[in-house]
């Protein structure tokens, strides 16, 4: 199925460039692996190289590159990810993102705690956008 018809809601609420990135990677993966979960994982891995999840949508990152160890893999597999949070970003960037998302207690959090808190805030924002 063409990527435009498979577009996840968070990507649909994102820029045209984010949508094109996901669709192109998805459609290419479908040609290589067939339709299904692997094609979606591949598309999200490609998206995470240039975009990060902010609330209920994806925004361009300041610097391109994988967002977490799972996105660094050549062929994405099942496993733990940072949920679109750029876990490879600086603590300062993560703090600024937490501030933007109004996460309480952010000033006392470690980098890993910021990543987790941002991922949870993003999940809540996505759930609110769906309802």
PDB file of C-alpha atoms in Angstrom:
ATOM      1  CA  UNK A   1       0.000   0.000   0.000  1.00  0.00           C
ATOM      2  CA  UNK A   2       1.426   3.399  -0.879  1.00  0.00           C
ATOM      3  CA  UNK A   3       2.945   5.308   2.003  1.00  0.00           C
ATOM      4  CA  UNK A   4       0.505   8.211   1.710  1.00  0.00           C
ATOM      5  CA  UNK A   5      -2.334   5.840   2.633  1.00  0.00           C
ATOM      6  CA  UNK A   6      -0.307   4.389   5.531  1.00  0.00           C
ATOM      7  CA  UNK A   7       0.801   7.764   6.929  1.00  0.00           C
ATOM      8  CA  UNK A   8       0.765   7.730  10.761  1.00  0.00           C
ATOM      9  CA  UNK A   9      -1.223  10.549  12.373  1.00  0.00           C
ATOM     10  CA  UNK A  10       1.867  12.141  13.936  1.00  0.00           C
ATOM     11  CA  UNK A  11       3.523  12.355  10.524  1.00  0.00           C
ATOM     12  CA  UNK A  12       0.313  13.637   8.916  1.00  0.00           C
ATOM     13  CA  UNK A  13       0.391  16.557  11.393  1.00  0.00           C
ATOM     14  CA  UNK A  14       3.996  17.332  10.412  1.00  0.00           C
ATOM     15  CA  UNK A  15       5.614  19.316   7.609  1.00  0.00           C
ATOM     16  CA  UNK A  16       5.389  18.254   3.975  1.00  0.00           C
ATOM     17  CA  UNK A  17       9.099  17.406   4.092  1.00  0.00           C
ATOM     18  CA  UNK A  18       8.591  15.042   7.036  1.00  0.00           C
ATOM     19  CA  UNK A  19       5.688  13.435   5.209  1.00  0.00           C
ATOM     20  CA  UNK A  20       7.724  13.017   2.004  1.00  0.00           C
ATOM     21  CA  UNK A  21      10.619  11.509   3.988  1.00  0.00           C
ATOM     22  CA  UNK A  22       8.378   8.928   5.640  1.00  0.00           C
ATOM     23  CA  UNK A  23       6.480   8.094   2.440  1.00  0.00           C
ATOM     24  CA  UNK A  24       9.623   7.687   0.317  1.00  0.00           C
ATOM     25  CA  UNK A  25      11.313   5.445   2.911  1.00  0.00           C
ATOM     26  CA  UNK A  26       8.123   3.436   3.454  1.00  0.00           C
ATOM     27  CA  UNK A  27       7.502   2.839  -0.226  1.00  0.00           C
ATOM     28  CA  UNK A  28      11.119   1.844  -0.805  1.00  0.00           C
ATOM     29  CA  UNK A  29      10.979  -0.548   2.147  1.00  0.00           C
ATOM     30  CA  UNK A  30       7.754  -2.092   0.836  1.00  0.00           C
ATOM     31  CA  UNK A  31       9.532  -2.812  -2.453  1.00  0.00           C
ATOM     32  CA  UNK A  32      12.408  -4.469  -0.567  1.00  0.00           C
ATOM     33  CA  UNK A  33      10.649  -6.217   2.322  1.00  0.00           C
ATOM     34  CA  UNK A  34       6.957  -6.203   1.511  1.00  0.00           C
ATOM     35  CA  UNK A  35       4.141  -4.426   3.324  1.00  0.00           C
ATOM     36  CA  UNK A  36       4.061  -4.602   7.091  1.00  0.00           C
ATOM     37  CA  UNK A  37       5.793  -3.758  10.311  1.00  0.00           C
ATOM     38  CA  UNK A  38       9.319  -3.851   8.872  1.00  0.00           C
ATOM     39  CA  UNK A  39       8.429  -1.235   6.258  1.00  0.00           C
ATOM     40  CA  UNK A  40       7.016   1.012   8.997  1.00  0.00           C
ATOM     41  CA  UNK A  41      10.096   0.570  11.211  1.00  0.00           C
ATOM     42  CA  UNK A  42      12.316   1.447   8.266  1.00  0.00           C
ATOM     43  CA  UNK A  43      10.271   4.557   7.468  1.00  0.00           C
ATOM     44  CA  UNK A  44      10.414   5.755  11.079  1.00  0.00           C
ATOM     45  CA  UNK A  45      14.159   5.101  11.214  1.00  0.00           C
ATOM     46  CA  UNK A  46      14.652   7.305   8.151  1.00  0.00           C
ATOM     47  CA  UNK A  47      12.386   9.980   9.617  1.00  0.00           C
ATOM     48  CA  UNK A  48      14.351   9.993  12.890  1.00  0.00           C
ATOM     49  CA  UNK A  49      17.566  10.915  11.067  1.00  0.00           C
ATOM     50  CA  UNK A  50      16.207  14.326  10.097  1.00  0.00           C
ATOM     51  CA  UNK A  51      13.261  14.893  12.452  1.00  0.00           C
ATOM     52  CA  UNK A  52      12.380  14.541  16.125  1.00  0.00           C
ATOM     53  CA  UNK A  53       8.984  14.094  17.699  1.00  0.00           C
ATOM     54  CA  UNK A  54       7.709  17.163  19.520  1.00  0.00           C
ATOM     55  CA  UNK A  55       4.356  16.651  21.165  1.00  0.00           C
ATOM     56  CA  UNK A  56       1.983  15.287  18.536  1.00  0.00           C
ATOM     57  CA  UNK A  57       4.097  15.930  15.405  1.00  0.00           C
ATOM     58  CA  UNK A  58       7.632  15.778  13.960  1.00  0.00           C
ATOM     59  CA  UNK A  59       9.957  18.785  13.570  1.00  0.00           C
ATOM     60  CA  UNK A  60      13.239  19.100  11.689  1.00  0.00           C
ATOM     61  CA  UNK A  61      16.342  18.543  13.817  1.00  0.00           C
ATOM     62  CA  UNK A  62      19.140  21.077  13.885  1.00  0.00           C
ATOM     63  CA  UNK A  63      21.654  18.376  12.909  1.00  0.00           C
ATOM     64  CA  UNK A  64      20.964  15.255  10.896  1.00  0.00           C
ATOM     65  CA  UNK A  65      21.767  11.889  12.361  1.00  0.00           C
ATOM     66  CA  UNK A  66      20.204   8.925  14.134  1.00  0.00           C
ATOM     67  CA  UNK A  67      18.144   9.772  17.194  1.00  0.00           C
ATOM     68  CA  UNK A  68      18.871   6.677  19.271  1.00  0.00           C
ATOM     69  CA  UNK A  69      20.859   3.422  19.113  1.00  0.00           C
ATOM     70  CA  UNK A  70      17.950   1.615  17.422  1.00  0.00           C
ATOM     71  CA  UNK A  71      17.838   4.231  14.625  1.00  0.00           C
ATOM     72  CA  UNK A  72      21.598   3.806  14.116  1.00  0.00           C
ATOM     73  CA  UNK A  73      21.110   0.223  12.934  1.00  0.00           C
ATOM     74  CA  UNK A  74      21.244  -0.382   9.212  1.00  0.00           C
ATOM     75  CA  UNK A  75      18.120  -2.521   9.247  1.00  0.00           C
ATOM     76  CA  UNK A  76      15.690  -1.574  12.013  1.00  0.00           C
ATOM     77  CA  UNK A  77      14.490  -4.445  14.147  1.00  0.00           C
ATOM     78  CA  UNK A  78      12.091  -4.757  17.017  1.00  0.00           C
ATOM     79  CA  UNK A  79      13.468  -3.208  20.133  1.00  0.00           C
ATOM     80  CA  UNK A  80      13.433  -0.249  22.434  1.00  0.00           C
ATOM     81  CA  UNK A  81      13.558   3.204  20.902  1.00  0.00           C
ATOM     82  CA  UNK A  82      13.372   6.698  22.332  1.00  0.00           C
ATOM     83  CA  UNK A  83       9.976   7.156  20.690  1.00  0.00           C
ATOM     84  CA  UNK A  84      11.115   9.882  18.335  1.00  0.00           C
ATOM     85  CA  UNK A  85      13.003  11.834  20.998  1.00  0.00           C
ATOM     86  CA  UNK A  86      16.492  12.763  19.820  1.00  0.00           C
ATOM     87  CA  UNK A  87      18.291  10.884  22.605  1.00  0.00           C
ATOM     88  CA  UNK A  88      21.639  11.722  20.971  1.00  0.00           C
ATOM     89  CA  UNK A  89      20.992  15.466  21.393  1.00  0.00           C
ATOM     90  CA  UNK A  90      22.733  17.491  24.085  1.00  0.00           C
ATOM     91  CA  UNK A  91      21.258  17.696  27.568  1.00  0.00           C
ATOM     92  CA  UNK A  92      20.716  21.406  26.940  1.00  0.00           C
ATOM     93  CA  UNK A  93      18.598  20.663  23.865  1.00  0.00           C
ATOM     94  CA  UNK A  94      16.586  18.065  25.790  1.00  0.00           C
ATOM     95  CA  UNK A  95      16.088  20.516  28.663  1.00  0.00           C
ATOM     96  CA  UNK A  96      14.840  23.175  26.224  1.00  0.00           C
ATOM     97  CA  UNK A  97      12.453  20.637  24.691  1.00  0.00           C
ATOM     98  CA  UNK A  98      11.200  19.663  28.166  1.00  0.00           C
ATOM     99  CA  UNK A  99      10.660  23.331  28.959  1.00  0.00           C
ATOM    100  CA  UNK A 100       8.720  23.784  25.727  1.00  0.00           C
ATOM    101  CA  UNK A 101       6.558  20.775  26.634  1.00  0.00           C
ATOM    102  CA  UNK A 102       6.107  22.171  30.179  1.00  0.00           C
ATOM    103  CA  UNK A 103       7.577  19.114  31.914  1.00  0.00           C
ATOM    104  CA  UNK A 104       7.775  19.716  35.635  1.00  0.00           C
ATOM    105  CA  UNK A 105      10.980  18.889  37.536  1.00  0.00           C
ATOM    106  CA  UNK A 106      13.102  19.105  34.392  1.00  0.00           C
ATOM    107  CA  UNK A 107      15.900  21.071  36.068  1.00  0.00           C
ATOM    108  CA  UNK A 108      16.679  18.124  38.351  1.00  0.00           C
ATOM    109  CA  UNK A 109      16.546  15.444  35.656  1.00  0.00           C
ATOM    110  CA  UNK A 110      19.446  13.563  34.129  1.00  0.00           C
ATOM    111  CA  UNK A 111      19.729  13.294  30.369  1.00  0.00           C
ATOM    112  CA  UNK A 112      18.110   9.840  30.379  1.00  0.00           C
ATOM    113  CA  UNK A 113      15.286  11.080  32.595  1.00  0.00           C
ATOM    114  CA  UNK A 114      14.692  13.999  30.219  1.00  0.00           C
ATOM    115  CA  UNK A 115      14.471  11.593  27.263  1.00  0.00           C
ATOM    116  CA  UNK A 116      11.920   9.451  29.130  1.00  0.00           C
ATOM    117  CA  UNK A 117       9.880  12.450  30.282  1.00  0.00           C
ATOM    118  CA  UNK A 118       9.799  13.948  26.777  1.00  0.00           C
ATOM    119  CA  UNK A 119       8.734  10.601  25.286  1.00  0.00           C
ATOM    120  CA  UNK A 120       5.880  10.353  27.805  1.00  0.00           C
ATOM    121  CA  UNK A 121       4.811  13.953  27.121  1.00  0.00           C
ATOM    122  CA  UNK A 122       4.867  13.235  23.381  1.00  0.00           C
ATOM    123  CA  UNK A 123       2.725  10.120  23.883  1.00  0.00           C
ATOM    124  CA  UNK A 124       0.184  12.114  25.907  1.00  0.00           C
ATOM    125  CA  UNK A 125       0.050  14.844  23.249  1.00  0.00           C
ATOM    126  CA  UNK A 126      -0.454  12.255  20.501  1.00  0.00           C
ATOM    127  CA  UNK A 127      -3.261  10.591  22.459  1.00  0.00           C
ATOM    128  CA  UNK A 128      -4.977  13.968  22.974  1.00  0.00           C
ATOM    129  CA  UNK A 129      -4.663  14.790  19.262  1.00  0.00           C
ATOM    130  CA  UNK A 130      -6.305  11.497  18.295  1.00  0.00           C
ATOM    131  CA  UNK A 131      -9.358  12.070  20.488  1.00  0.00           C
TER     132      UNK A 131
END
